[in-house]
DNA sequence: CCTGACTCC
DNA sequence: CATGGGAGTCAGG
């Protein structure tokens, strides 16, 4: 046996009464959380290490014990595998409690810095421990070699000390609240992952089936306009040699900018890019343009294949939620990305309505109204903007402040405020704002000045942000979550100016969403609701709840979101809107 | 494997 | 000097 760092004990019966803190790490035969099998679980109190190679259900009481802190590096992986195996192999629903994730904390501490947060690098950096990665072997075989045992020990033995070192820095940075929030939110992320999302497969296939006919119809209209003999010349390179290829009209791929650009050029429309906005501005210049826009829209839908993500065991989609994806600490999502499912627009089929709650459940959908401008009002402490944020309609109030007249909800100037105010404070150039607001460049410039004059203190706040970054090297959320800037050299100043205004707002929004999630999760446990998290969309939360409890749970959910808002930004109210429905709408 | 374009907030 | 920020996915080349 190896006694490098203490005893490795194979017999679970020798595990004493659980200490108050344990490092935990699992080894699997694969990296896909929903098909991986567990080959070993390591537990360590920092001295001795226990290794299990079977009977993992004996860990359930430990995982669920709120008095034992489980320290895990990337808890999402370990907990998802453990919980999913328990559910599938033993039909037991495990609800882990009291988790500390050293990876999340490492990310919080190094946010914005190009530092590796991998366990081996964190151990080397914080504890001076060099782990011999040559010990890493595949865990697909039967028994465990001594090298493998030593490897498992390495991965869990130092977790407690690593946490101690991390917490020292956390306390120096005043980020206890943020770290606590992230560690609590691990359980919400786990809930989202394990619950997954249902999809109406029949309906999805029905929608897909109608797309080719729509595309064919558009293509024939294009051919009618351009004529059978229309040809484009496309520059190509083959083995370093340039040559021109002729593509006839019925072989042109209209979704490819490399072909669309020369085609537009040939009919006399010159564009720098083939983006939707660019083409929309020139709709009238040639009848080809609206057809191409329609073609792009429908062709894009062919690439959406969410059905391929359905888990064969659960029949549901289990996306990958990244709790610290963006630098601003929002969630990101992949495989598939549930945060980019198109909103219904009356033109495309309603893709959101394909996604379903659990059987017998309703979807609870709620979001904060105008979250970001309200946060801006709070962080800038601009009295006028705070008053607007606390009025019944923030954009009408903006209009009244700027133009000195009552603005109704139907007044077109309300829409201008909706587009213009936040964008202006984030640093959008008036020229780029003009078309979006439906104004000339001069009008936009005048309006922007008027906005800045109306909310002087907010403007000052924006102008001051870059100075703070230059002084401290970081910006932060209201709750003290930091975003570091490594490069503050002169060539970065322009970028810094924009980021230093945007980041504090966005990252405060992320704090708010995570706080609300944790509050709602606690209520669900306390009131024993049959409810689960499904989706987090930055300022929108989606839950699945049994229909018998949906109304009550929804009321609690909205209340928790409102409270989270005013706890973080006390000078502003945060109204929440939403619906209880069979479909994902709102 | 990168870029442009498109989807979301 | 260039001219809001943050993501992921797809097709083309």
Coordinates of C-alpha atoms (C1' of nucleotides) in Angstrom, one line a residue:
Chain A
X1 CA 0.0 0.0 0.0
X2 CA 0.9 3.6 -0.4
X3 CA 1.4 5.8 2.6
X4 CA 2.5 9.0 0.8
X5 CA -0.1 11.2 2.5
X6 CA -1.8 8.9 4.9
X7 CA -3.7 5.7 4.8
X8 CA -5.8 4.6 1.9
X9 CA -8.6 2.5 3.3
X10 CA -10.6 0.3 0.9
X11 CA -13.2 -0.9 3.4
X12 CA -16.2 1.4 3.7
X13 CA -16.9 -0.1 7.1
X14 CA -13.7 1.5 8.4
X15 CA -15.1 5.0 7.6
X16 CA -15.6 6.6 11.0
X17 CA -18.4 9.0 11.9
X18 CA -18.3 11.6 9.2
X19 CA -16.1 14.6 10.0
X20 CA -17.6 18.0 9.4
X21 CA -15.6 18.5 6.2
X22 CA -14.7 15.9 3.5
X23 CA -13.0 16.1 0.2
X24 CA -14.8 14.1 -2.5
X25 CA -13.9 13.0 -6.0
X26 CA -15.2 10.4 -8.4
X27 CA -13.6 8.5 -11.2
X28 CA -15.6 7.4 -14.2
X29 CA -15.1 5.5 -17.4
X30 CA -16.2 8.5 -19.5
X31 CA -16.8 12.2 -19.5
X32 CA -20.5 12.2 -20.6
X33 CA -22.4 12.7 -17.3
X34 CA -25.4 10.7 -18.4
X35 CA -23.6 7.6 -19.7
X36 CA -20.5 7.5 -17.5
X37 CA -20.2 4.6 -15.0
X38 CA -18.5 5.3 -11.7
X39 CA -15.3 3.3 -11.2
X40 CA -14.3 4.7 -7.9
X41 CA -15.1 7.3 -5.3
X42 CA -12.5 8.9 -3.1
X43 CA -13.2 10.6 0.3
X44 CA -10.7 12.3 2.4
X45 CA -10.6 14.2 5.7
X46 CA -7.2 15.5 4.8
X47 CA -5.3 12.8 6.6
X48 CA -6.8 9.4 5.6
X49 CA -8.4 8.6 2.3
X50 CA -11.2 6.1 1.7
X51 CA -11.8 4.6 -1.7
X52 CA -15.0 2.9 -2.7
X53 CA -15.3 0.8 -5.8
X54 CA -18.8 -0.5 -5.3
X55 CA -22.0 0.1 -3.3
X56 CA -22.0 3.8 -4.0
X57 CA -25.5 4.1 -2.6
X58 CA -23.9 4.0 0.8
X59 CA -22.8 7.6 0.0
X60 CA -26.4 9.0 -0.1
X61 CA -26.6 9.8 3.6
X62 CA -23.3 11.6 3.4
X63 CA -24.4 13.6 0.4
X64 CA -27.7 14.6 2.0
X65 CA -26.2 15.3 5.4
X66 CA -26.4 19.1 5.9
X67 CA -23.9 19.0 8.7
X68 CA -21.1 17.6 6.5
X69 CA -19.5 20.0 4.0
X70 CA -18.5 18.2 0.8
X71 CA -15.6 19.8 -0.9
X72 CA -15.5 19.0 -4.6
X73 CA -13.6 20.3 -7.6
X74 CA -16.2 20.8 -10.3
X75 CA -19.1 19.5 -8.3
X76 CA -21.5 19.7 -11.3
X77 CA -19.8 16.7 -12.9
X78 CA -19.5 14.5 -9.7
X79 CA -22.9 15.3 -8.4
X80 CA -24.7 14.9 -11.7
X81 CA -23.1 11.4 -12.3
X82 CA -23.7 10.3 -8.7
X83 CA -27.4 11.5 -8.7
X84 CA -28.1 10.2 -12.1
X85 CA -26.7 6.7 -11.4
X86 CA -28.6 6.5 -8.1
X87 CA -31.8 7.4 -9.9
X88 CA -31.2 5.0 -12.8
X89 CA -29.6 2.1 -10.9
X90 CA -31.5 2.3 -7.6
X91 CA -34.5 4.6 -8.4
X92 CA -33.5 6.8 -5.5
X93 CA -33.7 10.6 -5.8
X94 CA -30.7 12.1 -4.1
X95 CA -30.8 15.7 -2.8
X96 CA -27.3 16.7 -2.0
X97 CA -26.7 19.4 0.6
X98 CA -23.8 21.6 1.8
X99 CA -21.4 21.6 -1.2
X100 CA -18.3 23.7 -1.6
X101 CA -16.9 23.7 -5.2
X102 CA -13.2 24.6 -5.3
X103 CA -13.4 25.1 -9.1
X104 CA -16.2 27.7 -8.9
X105 CA -14.4 29.5 -6.1
X106 CA -11.1 29.5 -8.0
X107 CA -13.0 31.0 -11.0
X108 CA -14.6 33.6 -8.8
X109 CA -11.2 34.6 -7.4
X110 CA -9.4 34.7 -10.7
X111 CA -12.2 36.1 -12.8
X112 CA -10.8 37.9 -15.8
X113 CA -7.2 36.7 -15.2
X114 CA -5.6 34.2 -17.5
X115 CA -4.9 31.7 -14.8
X116 CA -5.6 28.0 -15.0
X117 CA -8.2 26.9 -12.5
X118 CA -7.6 23.2 -13.0
X119 CA -7.1 21.3 -9.7
X120 CA -3.5 20.5 -10.3
X121 CA -2.6 24.1 -11.1
X122 CA -4.6 25.5 -8.1
X123 CA -2.9 23.0 -5.8
X124 CA 0.5 24.0 -7.1
X125 CA -0.2 27.7 -6.9
X126 CA -1.9 27.8 -3.5
X127 CA -0.3 24.9 -1.6
X128 CA 2.9 24.3 -3.5
X129 CA 1.8 20.7 -4.1
X130 CA 2.9 19.1 -7.3
X131 CA 0.7 16.3 -8.4
X132 CA 2.3 13.7 -10.6
X133 CA -0.1 13.5 -13.5
X134 CA 1.8 10.5 -15.0
X135 CA -0.2 8.4 -12.5
X136 CA -3.4 9.2 -14.5
X137 CA -4.5 6.0 -16.2
X138 CA -7.7 4.9 -17.7
X139 CA -10.2 3.6 -15.1
X140 CA -12.0 1.3 -17.4
X141 CA -10.4 -2.0 -16.1
X142 CA -11.5 -4.1 -13.2
X143 CA -9.5 -3.6 -10.0
X144 CA -7.4 -0.6 -9.0
X145 CA -3.6 -0.5 -9.3
X146 CA -1.5 1.2 -6.7
X147 CA -0.9 4.0 -9.1
X148 CA -4.6 4.5 -9.6
X149 CA -5.2 4.5 -5.9
X150 CA -2.6 7.1 -5.5
X151 CA -4.2 9.1 -8.2
X152 CA -7.6 9.1 -6.5
X153 CA -5.9 10.1 -3.3
X154 CA -4.2 13.0 -4.9
X155 CA -7.5 14.3 -6.2
X156 CA -9.4 14.4 -2.9
X157 CA -6.8 14.6 -0.2
X158 CA -5.8 18.3 -0.6
X159 CA -9.3 19.7 -1.2
X160 CA -9.9 20.7 2.4
X161 CA -6.6 22.6 2.6
X162 CA -7.2 24.1 -0.8
X163 CA -10.5 25.4 0.5
X164 CA -8.8 26.9 3.5
X165 CA -6.4 28.7 1.3
X166 CA -9.1 29.9 -1.0
X167 CA -11.2 31.2 1.9
X168 CA -8.2 33.2 3.1
X169 CA -8.2 35.1 -0.2
X170 CA -12.0 35.3 -0.3
X171 CA -12.0 37.0 3.0
X172 CA -9.3 39.5 1.9
X173 CA -11.3 40.4 -1.2
X174 CA -14.6 40.6 0.8
X175 CA -16.2 38.0 -1.4
X176 CA -17.7 35.7 1.2
X177 CA -21.2 36.5 0.1
X178 CA -20.5 35.8 -3.6
X179 CA -18.7 32.5 -2.8
X180 CA -21.5 31.4 -0.5
X181 CA -24.0 32.2 -3.3
X182 CA -22.2 30.3 -5.9
X183 CA -21.8 27.2 -3.7
X184 CA -25.5 27.3 -2.9
X185 CA -26.5 27.7 -6.5
X186 CA -24.6 24.5 -7.3
X187 CA -27.7 22.7 -6.1
X188 CA -30.0 24.7 -8.5
X189 CA -27.7 24.0 -11.4
X190 CA -27.8 20.3 -10.5
X191 CA -31.6 20.5 -10.4
X192 CA -31.7 22.1 -13.9
X193 CA -29.4 19.5 -15.3
X194 CA -31.1 16.4 -13.8
X195 CA -34.6 17.6 -14.5
X196 CA -34.0 18.5 -18.1
X197 CA -36.6 19.6 -20.6
X198 CA -39.3 17.7 -22.4
X199 CA -39.8 18.2 -26.1
X200 CA -42.8 17.6 -28.3
X201 CA -41.1 15.4 -30.9
X202 CA -44.1 15.0 -33.2
X203 CA -44.7 18.7 -33.3
X204 CA -41.0 19.3 -33.9
X205 CA -40.9 16.9 -36.8
X206 CA -44.1 18.4 -38.3
X207 CA -42.5 21.9 -38.2
X208 CA -39.2 20.6 -39.8
X209 CA -41.1 18.8 -42.5
X210 CA -42.7 22.0 -43.8
X211 CA -39.4 23.8 -44.2
X212 CA -38.1 22.3 -47.5
X213 CA -41.3 23.3 -49.4
X214 CA -41.0 26.9 -48.1
X215 CA -37.4 27.0 -49.3
X216 CA -38.3 25.6 -52.7
X217 CA -40.9 28.1 -53.2
X218 CA -38.6 31.0 -52.3
X219 CA -35.9 29.6 -54.7
X220 CA -38.4 29.4 -57.6
X221 CA -39.4 33.0 -57.0
X222 CA -35.7 34.0 -57.0
X223 CA -35.2 32.2 -60.3
X224 CA -38.2 34.0 -61.8
X225 CA -36.7 37.3 -60.9
X226 CA -33.1 36.6 -61.9
X227 CA -33.8 34.4 -65.0
X228 CA -32.5 30.9 -65.8
X229 CA -29.2 32.2 -67.1
X230 CA -28.1 34.2 -64.1
X231 CA -24.6 33.2 -63.1
X232 CA -22.2 34.5 -60.5
X233 CA -18.4 34.3 -60.4
X234 CA -16.9 33.3 -57.1
X235 CA -13.2 33.6 -56.3
X236 CA -11.8 30.3 -54.9
X237 CA -8.4 29.0 -53.9
X238 CA -7.2 25.5 -54.5
X239 CA -3.7 24.4 -53.5
X240 CA -2.7 28.0 -53.1
X241 CA -3.9 29.0 -56.6
X242 CA -6.7 31.4 -57.2
X243 CA -9.4 30.6 -59.8
X244 CA -12.9 31.8 -60.6
X245 CA -15.8 29.4 -60.5
X246 CA -19.1 30.0 -62.2
X247 CA -22.2 29.1 -60.2
X248 CA -25.5 29.0 -62.0
X249 CA -28.6 30.4 -60.4
X250 CA -30.1 27.1 -59.3
X251 CA -26.9 26.1 -57.5
X252 CA -26.3 29.3 -55.6
X253 CA -26.4 28.8 -51.8
X254 CA -28.2 31.9 -50.7
X255 CA -27.4 31.3 -47.1
X256 CA -23.6 31.6 -47.8
X257 CA -22.3 35.2 -47.7
X258 CA -19.5 34.1 -50.0
X259 CA -22.0 33.6 -52.7
X260 CA -24.7 36.1 -51.7
X261 CA -22.3 39.0 -51.8
X262 CA -21.2 38.6 -55.4
X263 CA -24.8 37.9 -56.4
X264 CA -26.0 41.1 -54.8
X265 CA -23.1 42.9 -56.5
X266 CA -24.2 41.6 -59.9
X267 CA -27.7 43.0 -59.5
X268 CA -26.2 46.3 -58.5
X269 CA -26.4 46.2 -54.7
X270 CA -23.1 46.7 -53.0
X271 CA -22.8 45.8 -49.4
X272 CA -20.0 45.4 -46.9
X273 CA -21.6 42.5 -45.2
X274 CA -24.7 40.4 -45.7
X275 CA -26.1 40.7 -42.2
X276 CA -29.9 40.9 -41.8
X277 CA -29.8 44.6 -40.7
X278 CA -27.7 45.6 -43.7
X279 CA -30.0 43.9 -46.1
X280 CA -33.2 45.2 -44.5
X281 CA -32.0 48.7 -45.0
X282 CA -31.8 48.0 -48.7
X283 CA -35.0 46.0 -49.1
X284 CA -36.3 48.5 -51.7
X285 CA -33.2 48.4 -53.9
X286 CA -33.9 45.0 -55.5
X287 CA -36.7 42.4 -55.2
X288 CA -34.1 39.7 -54.6
X289 CA -33.3 41.1 -51.1
X290 CA -36.6 40.4 -49.3
X291 CA -36.6 36.9 -50.8
X292 CA -33.0 36.2 -49.6
X293 CA -34.0 37.4 -46.1
X294 CA -36.8 35.0 -46.0
X295 CA -34.6 32.2 -47.3
X296 CA -32.0 32.8 -44.6
X297 CA -34.7 32.7 -41.9
X298 CA -36.0 29.4 -43.0
X299 CA -32.7 27.8 -43.9
X300 CA -31.4 28.6 -40.4
X301 CA -34.2 26.5 -38.9
X302 CA -33.0 23.4 -40.8
X303 CA -29.9 23.5 -38.7
X304 CA -31.8 23.2 -35.4
X305 CA -31.9 19.5 -34.3
X306 CA -32.7 19.5 -30.6
X307 CA -34.2 16.1 -31.0
X308 CA -30.7 14.7 -31.2
X309 CA -30.1 15.7 -27.6
X310 CA -33.0 13.6 -26.2
X311 CA -31.6 11.3 -23.5
X312 CA -32.6 7.7 -24.3
X313 CA -33.2 6.9 -20.7
X314 CA -35.2 9.9 -19.5
X315 CA -36.7 10.9 -22.9
X316 CA -35.8 14.5 -22.0
X317 CA -33.1 17.0 -23.0
X318 CA -30.4 17.6 -20.4
X319 CA -28.4 20.6 -21.4
X320 CA -25.0 21.6 -20.0
X321 CA -25.4 24.6 -17.7
X322 CA -22.2 26.4 -17.1
X323 CA -22.7 28.3 -13.8
X324 CA -19.8 30.7 -14.4
X325 CA -19.8 30.9 -18.2
X326 CA -19.5 34.5 -19.1
X327 CA -17.0 36.8 -17.4
X328 CA -20.0 38.6 -15.8
X329 CA -21.0 35.4 -14.0
X330 CA -24.1 34.8 -15.9
X331 CA -25.0 31.2 -16.8
X332 CA -24.2 29.9 -20.3
X333 CA -25.7 26.8 -21.7
X334 CA -24.8 24.3 -24.4
X335 CA -25.7 21.0 -26.0
X336 CA -28.2 22.4 -26.7
X337 CA -28.2 26.0 -25.8
X338 CA -31.6 26.6 -24.3
X339 CA -30.8 30.3 -24.0
X340 CA -31.0 30.9 -27.8
X341 CA -34.3 29.2 -28.6
X342 CA -36.0 31.8 -30.8
X343 CA -38.8 33.9 -29.4
X344 CA -42.1 33.6 -31.2
X345 CA -42.3 36.4 -33.8
X346 CA -45.5 35.5 -35.7
X347 CA -43.4 34.7 -38.8
X348 CA -41.5 31.6 -37.8
X349 CA -43.1 28.6 -36.2
X350 CA -43.3 28.9 -32.4
X351 CA -40.3 26.8 -31.3
X352 CA -40.5 27.7 -27.7
X353 CA -43.9 26.0 -27.4
X354 CA -42.2 22.7 -28.2
X355 CA -40.6 22.5 -24.8
X356 CA -42.5 20.9 -22.1
X357 CA -42.6 20.6 -18.3
X358 CA -42.6 17.3 -16.4
X359 CA -45.7 15.1 -16.8
X360 CA -48.6 16.6 -14.8
X361 CA -46.7 19.8 -14.3
X362 CA -47.1 23.4 -15.4
X363 CA -44.4 25.7 -16.5
X364 CA -43.8 28.8 -14.3
X365 CA -42.2 31.6 -16.3
X366 CA -41.2 34.8 -14.6
X367 CA -38.8 37.7 -15.4
X368 CA -37.8 41.0 -14.0
X369 CA -39.2 44.0 -15.9
X370 CA -36.4 46.2 -17.2
X371 CA -33.8 44.7 -14.9
X372 CA -30.7 46.4 -16.4
X373 CA -31.9 50.1 -16.4
X374 CA -33.1 49.6 -12.8
X375 CA -29.7 48.4 -11.8
X376 CA -28.1 51.3 -13.5
X377 CA -30.4 53.6 -11.6
X378 CA -29.2 52.0 -8.3
X379 CA -25.5 51.8 -9.0
X380 CA -25.3 55.4 -10.3
X381 CA -27.6 56.7 -7.5
X382 CA -29.0 59.2 -10.0
X383 CA -32.1 60.5 -8.2
X384 CA -34.0 61.2 -11.4
X385 CA -33.3 57.8 -12.8
X386 CA -34.2 56.2 -9.5
X387 CA -37.5 58.0 -9.5
X388 CA -38.2 56.9 -13.1
X389 CA -37.3 53.3 -12.1
X390 CA -39.8 53.5 -9.2
X391 CA -42.6 54.9 -11.4
X392 CA -45.3 52.6 -13.0
X393 CA -43.6 52.6 -16.4
X394 CA -39.9 53.2 -16.5
X395 CA -39.7 54.0 -20.3
X396 CA -42.6 56.5 -20.2
X397 CA -40.9 58.1 -17.2
X398 CA -37.7 58.4 -19.2
X399 CA -39.6 60.1 -21.9
X400 CA -41.2 62.5 -19.5
X401 CA -37.9 63.4 -18.0
X402 CA -36.2 63.9 -21.4
X403 CA -39.0 65.8 -23.2
X404 CA -40.9 67.3 -20.3
X405 CA -44.2 65.9 -21.5
X406 CA -46.4 63.0 -20.4
X407 CA -45.6 60.0 -22.5
X408 CA -48.3 57.3 -22.9
X409 CA -47.6 53.6 -23.4
X410 CA -48.5 54.0 -27.1
X411 CA -46.4 57.1 -27.8
X412 CA -43.7 56.2 -30.3
X413 CA -41.2 58.1 -28.2
X414 CA -41.5 55.4 -25.5
X415 CA -40.0 52.9 -27.9
X416 CA -37.2 55.4 -28.6
X417 CA -36.4 55.6 -24.9
X418 CA -36.5 51.8 -24.6
X419 CA -33.9 51.4 -27.3
X420 CA -31.9 54.6 -26.6
X421 CA -31.4 55.2 -22.9
X422 CA -29.6 52.1 -21.7
X423 CA -27.6 51.8 -25.0
X424 CA -26.4 55.4 -24.6
X425 CA -25.1 54.8 -21.1
X426 CA -23.3 51.7 -22.3
X427 CA -21.6 53.8 -24.9
X428 CA -23.4 53.1 -28.2
X429 CA -22.4 55.7 -30.8
X430 CA -25.3 57.9 -31.9
X431 CA -24.7 57.0 -35.6
X432 CA -25.3 53.3 -34.8
X433 CA -28.3 54.2 -32.6
X434 CA -30.0 56.4 -35.2
X435 CA -31.5 53.7 -37.5
X436 CA -32.5 51.6 -34.5
X437 CA -34.5 54.5 -33.1
X438 CA -35.8 55.5 -36.5
X439 CA -34.1 58.9 -36.3
X440 CA -31.6 60.7 -38.4
X441 CA -28.0 60.8 -37.2
X442 CA -28.3 64.5 -36.2
X443 CA -31.5 63.8 -34.3
X444 CA -29.9 60.9 -32.6
X445 CA -26.9 62.9 -31.5
X446 CA -29.2 65.7 -30.1
X447 CA -31.3 63.2 -28.3
X448 CA -28.3 61.4 -26.8
X449 CA -27.0 64.8 -25.4
X450 CA -30.4 65.4 -24.0
X451 CA -30.4 62.0 -22.3
X452 CA -27.0 62.7 -20.8
X453 CA -28.1 66.1 -19.6
X454 CA -31.3 64.7 -18.0
X455 CA -29.4 62.0 -16.1
X456 CA -26.3 63.9 -15.2
X457 CA -25.3 61.7 -12.3
X458 CA -25.7 58.5 -14.3
X459 CA -23.5 60.0 -17.0
X460 CA -20.9 60.9 -14.4
X461 CA -21.0 57.4 -13.1
X462 CA -20.3 56.0 -16.6
X463 CA -17.5 58.4 -17.1
X464 CA -15.9 57.6 -13.8
X465 CA -15.9 53.8 -14.3
X466 CA -12.8 53.6 -16.3
X467 CA -10.9 55.6 -13.7
X468 CA -11.9 53.1 -11.1
X469 CA -10.7 50.2 -13.3
X470 CA -7.3 52.0 -13.9
X471 CA -6.9 52.5 -10.2
X472 CA -7.9 49.1 -8.9
X473 CA -7.4 46.8 -11.9
X474 CA -11.0 45.5 -11.5
X475 CA -14.6 46.4 -11.6
X476 CA -17.3 44.8 -9.4
X477 CA -20.9 44.0 -8.9
X478 CA -23.0 45.7 -6.1
X479 CA -22.3 42.6 -3.9
X480 CA -18.5 42.8 -4.5
X481 CA -18.1 40.2 -7.3
X482 CA -14.9 41.2 -9.1
X483 CA -13.9 41.3 -12.7
X484 CA -10.2 41.8 -13.2
X485 CA -8.6 43.6 -16.2
X486 CA -5.2 42.2 -17.0
X487 CA -4.4 44.7 -19.8
X488 CA -5.0 48.4 -19.0
X489 CA -2.5 49.7 -21.6
X490 CA -3.4 52.7 -23.8
X491 CA -4.3 50.5 -26.8
X492 CA -7.1 48.9 -24.6
X493 CA -8.6 52.2 -23.4
X494 CA -11.5 52.3 -25.8
X495 CA -12.5 48.7 -25.0
X496 CA -12.0 49.3 -21.3
X497 CA -14.3 52.4 -21.4
X498 CA -17.2 50.3 -22.7
X499 CA -16.6 47.2 -20.6
X500 CA -16.1 49.1 -17.4
X501 CA -19.6 50.5 -17.9
X502 CA -21.3 47.3 -19.0
X503 CA -19.8 44.8 -16.6
X504 CA -20.9 46.2 -13.3
X505 CA -24.5 46.2 -14.5
X506 CA -24.5 42.8 -16.1
X507 CA -22.7 41.1 -13.2
X508 CA -25.1 42.6 -10.7
X509 CA -27.9 41.2 -12.7
X510 CA -26.2 37.8 -12.5
X511 CA -25.9 38.1 -8.7
X512 CA -29.6 38.9 -8.6
X513 CA -30.7 36.0 -10.7
X514 CA -28.6 33.6 -8.6
X515 CA -29.8 34.9 -5.4
X516 CA -33.4 34.5 -6.6
X517 CA -32.7 30.9 -7.6
X518 CA -31.3 30.1 -4.2
X519 CA -34.2 31.7 -2.4
X520 CA -36.7 29.8 -4.6
X521 CA -34.8 26.5 -4.1
X522 CA -35.0 26.9 -0.4
X523 CA -38.8 27.7 -0.5
X524 CA -39.3 24.6 -2.6
X525 CA -37.5 22.4 0.0
X526 CA -39.3 24.1 2.9
X527 CA -42.8 23.9 1.5
X528 CA -42.1 20.5 -0.1
X529 CA -43.3 21.7 -3.5
X530 CA -43.1 19.2 -6.3
X531 CA -41.2 21.7 -8.4
X532 CA -37.9 21.8 -10.3
X533 CA -35.8 24.4 -12.2
X534 CA -35.8 24.1 -15.9
X535 CA -34.2 27.1 -17.5
X536 CA -32.3 30.2 -16.5
X537 CA -32.3 33.0 -19.1
X538 CA -30.4 35.8 -17.4
X539 CA -33.4 37.8 -16.2
X540 CA -36.0 35.1 -16.7
X541 CA -36.5 31.9 -14.7
X542 CA -38.5 28.8 -15.8
X543 CA -39.7 26.2 -13.4
X544 CA -41.7 23.0 -13.7
X545 CA -44.3 22.5 -10.9
X546 CA -47.1 20.1 -10.3
X547 CA -50.3 21.7 -11.5
X548 CA -51.9 21.3 -8.0
X549 CA -49.2 23.6 -6.5
X550 CA -48.4 25.7 -9.5
X551 CA -50.3 28.9 -8.4
X552 CA -48.8 28.9 -4.9
X553 CA -45.3 28.1 -6.1
X554 CA -45.6 30.8 -8.8
X555 CA -46.5 33.4 -6.2
X556 CA -43.6 32.4 -4.0
X557 CA -41.3 32.4 -7.0
X558 CA -42.3 36.0 -8.0
X559 CA -42.0 37.2 -4.4
X560 CA -38.5 35.7 -4.1
X561 CA -37.4 37.4 -7.3
X562 CA -38.7 40.8 -6.2
X563 CA -37.0 40.4 -2.8
X564 CA -33.7 39.4 -4.5
X565 CA -33.9 42.6 -6.6
X566 CA -34.4 45.0 -3.7
X567 CA -32.0 43.2 -1.4
X568 CA -29.2 43.8 -3.9
X569 CA -30.4 47.2 -5.2
X570 CA -32.4 48.7 -2.3
X571 CA -33.1 52.1 -3.8
X572 CA -35.1 50.6 -6.6
X573 CA -38.2 48.3 -6.9
X574 CA -37.9 45.2 -9.1
X575 CA -41.3 44.3 -10.4
X576 CA -41.6 40.7 -11.7
X577 CA -44.0 39.5 -14.5
X578 CA -44.8 36.0 -15.7
X579 CA -47.3 33.3 -16.4
X580 CA -48.3 29.8 -15.3
X581 CA -48.8 27.8 -18.5
X582 CA -48.5 24.5 -20.3
X583 CA -46.1 26.2 -22.7
X584 CA -43.0 28.2 -22.5
X585 CA -44.4 31.7 -23.2
X586 CA -44.4 35.2 -21.9
Chain B
dC1 C1' -10.2 25.2 -37.5
dC2 C1' -11.7 29.9 -38.4
dT3 C1' -15.1 33.4 -39.9
dG4 C1' -19.4 35.4 -40.6
dA5 C1' -24.0 35.3 -39.7
dC6 C1' -27.8 34.2 -36.7
dT7 C1' -30.0 33.1 -32.2
dC8 C1' -30.8 34.7 -27.2
dC9 C1' -30.3 38.2 -22.9
Chain C
dC1 C1' -8.4 54.5 -33.3
dA2 C1' -13.1 53.0 -33.7
dT3 C1' -17.4 53.7 -32.4
dG4 C1' -22.6 49.1 -26.2
dG5 C1' -21.6 44.1 -23.5
dG6 C1' -22.1 38.8 -22.7
dA7 C1' -22.8 33.9 -24.8
dG8 C1' -23.4 29.2 -28.4
dT9 C1' -24.3 27.1 -33.0
dC10 C1' -24.2 26.4 -37.7
dA11 C1' -22.6 26.3 -42.6
dG12 C1' -19.1 27.4 -45.7
dG13 C1' -14.6 27.3 -47.1

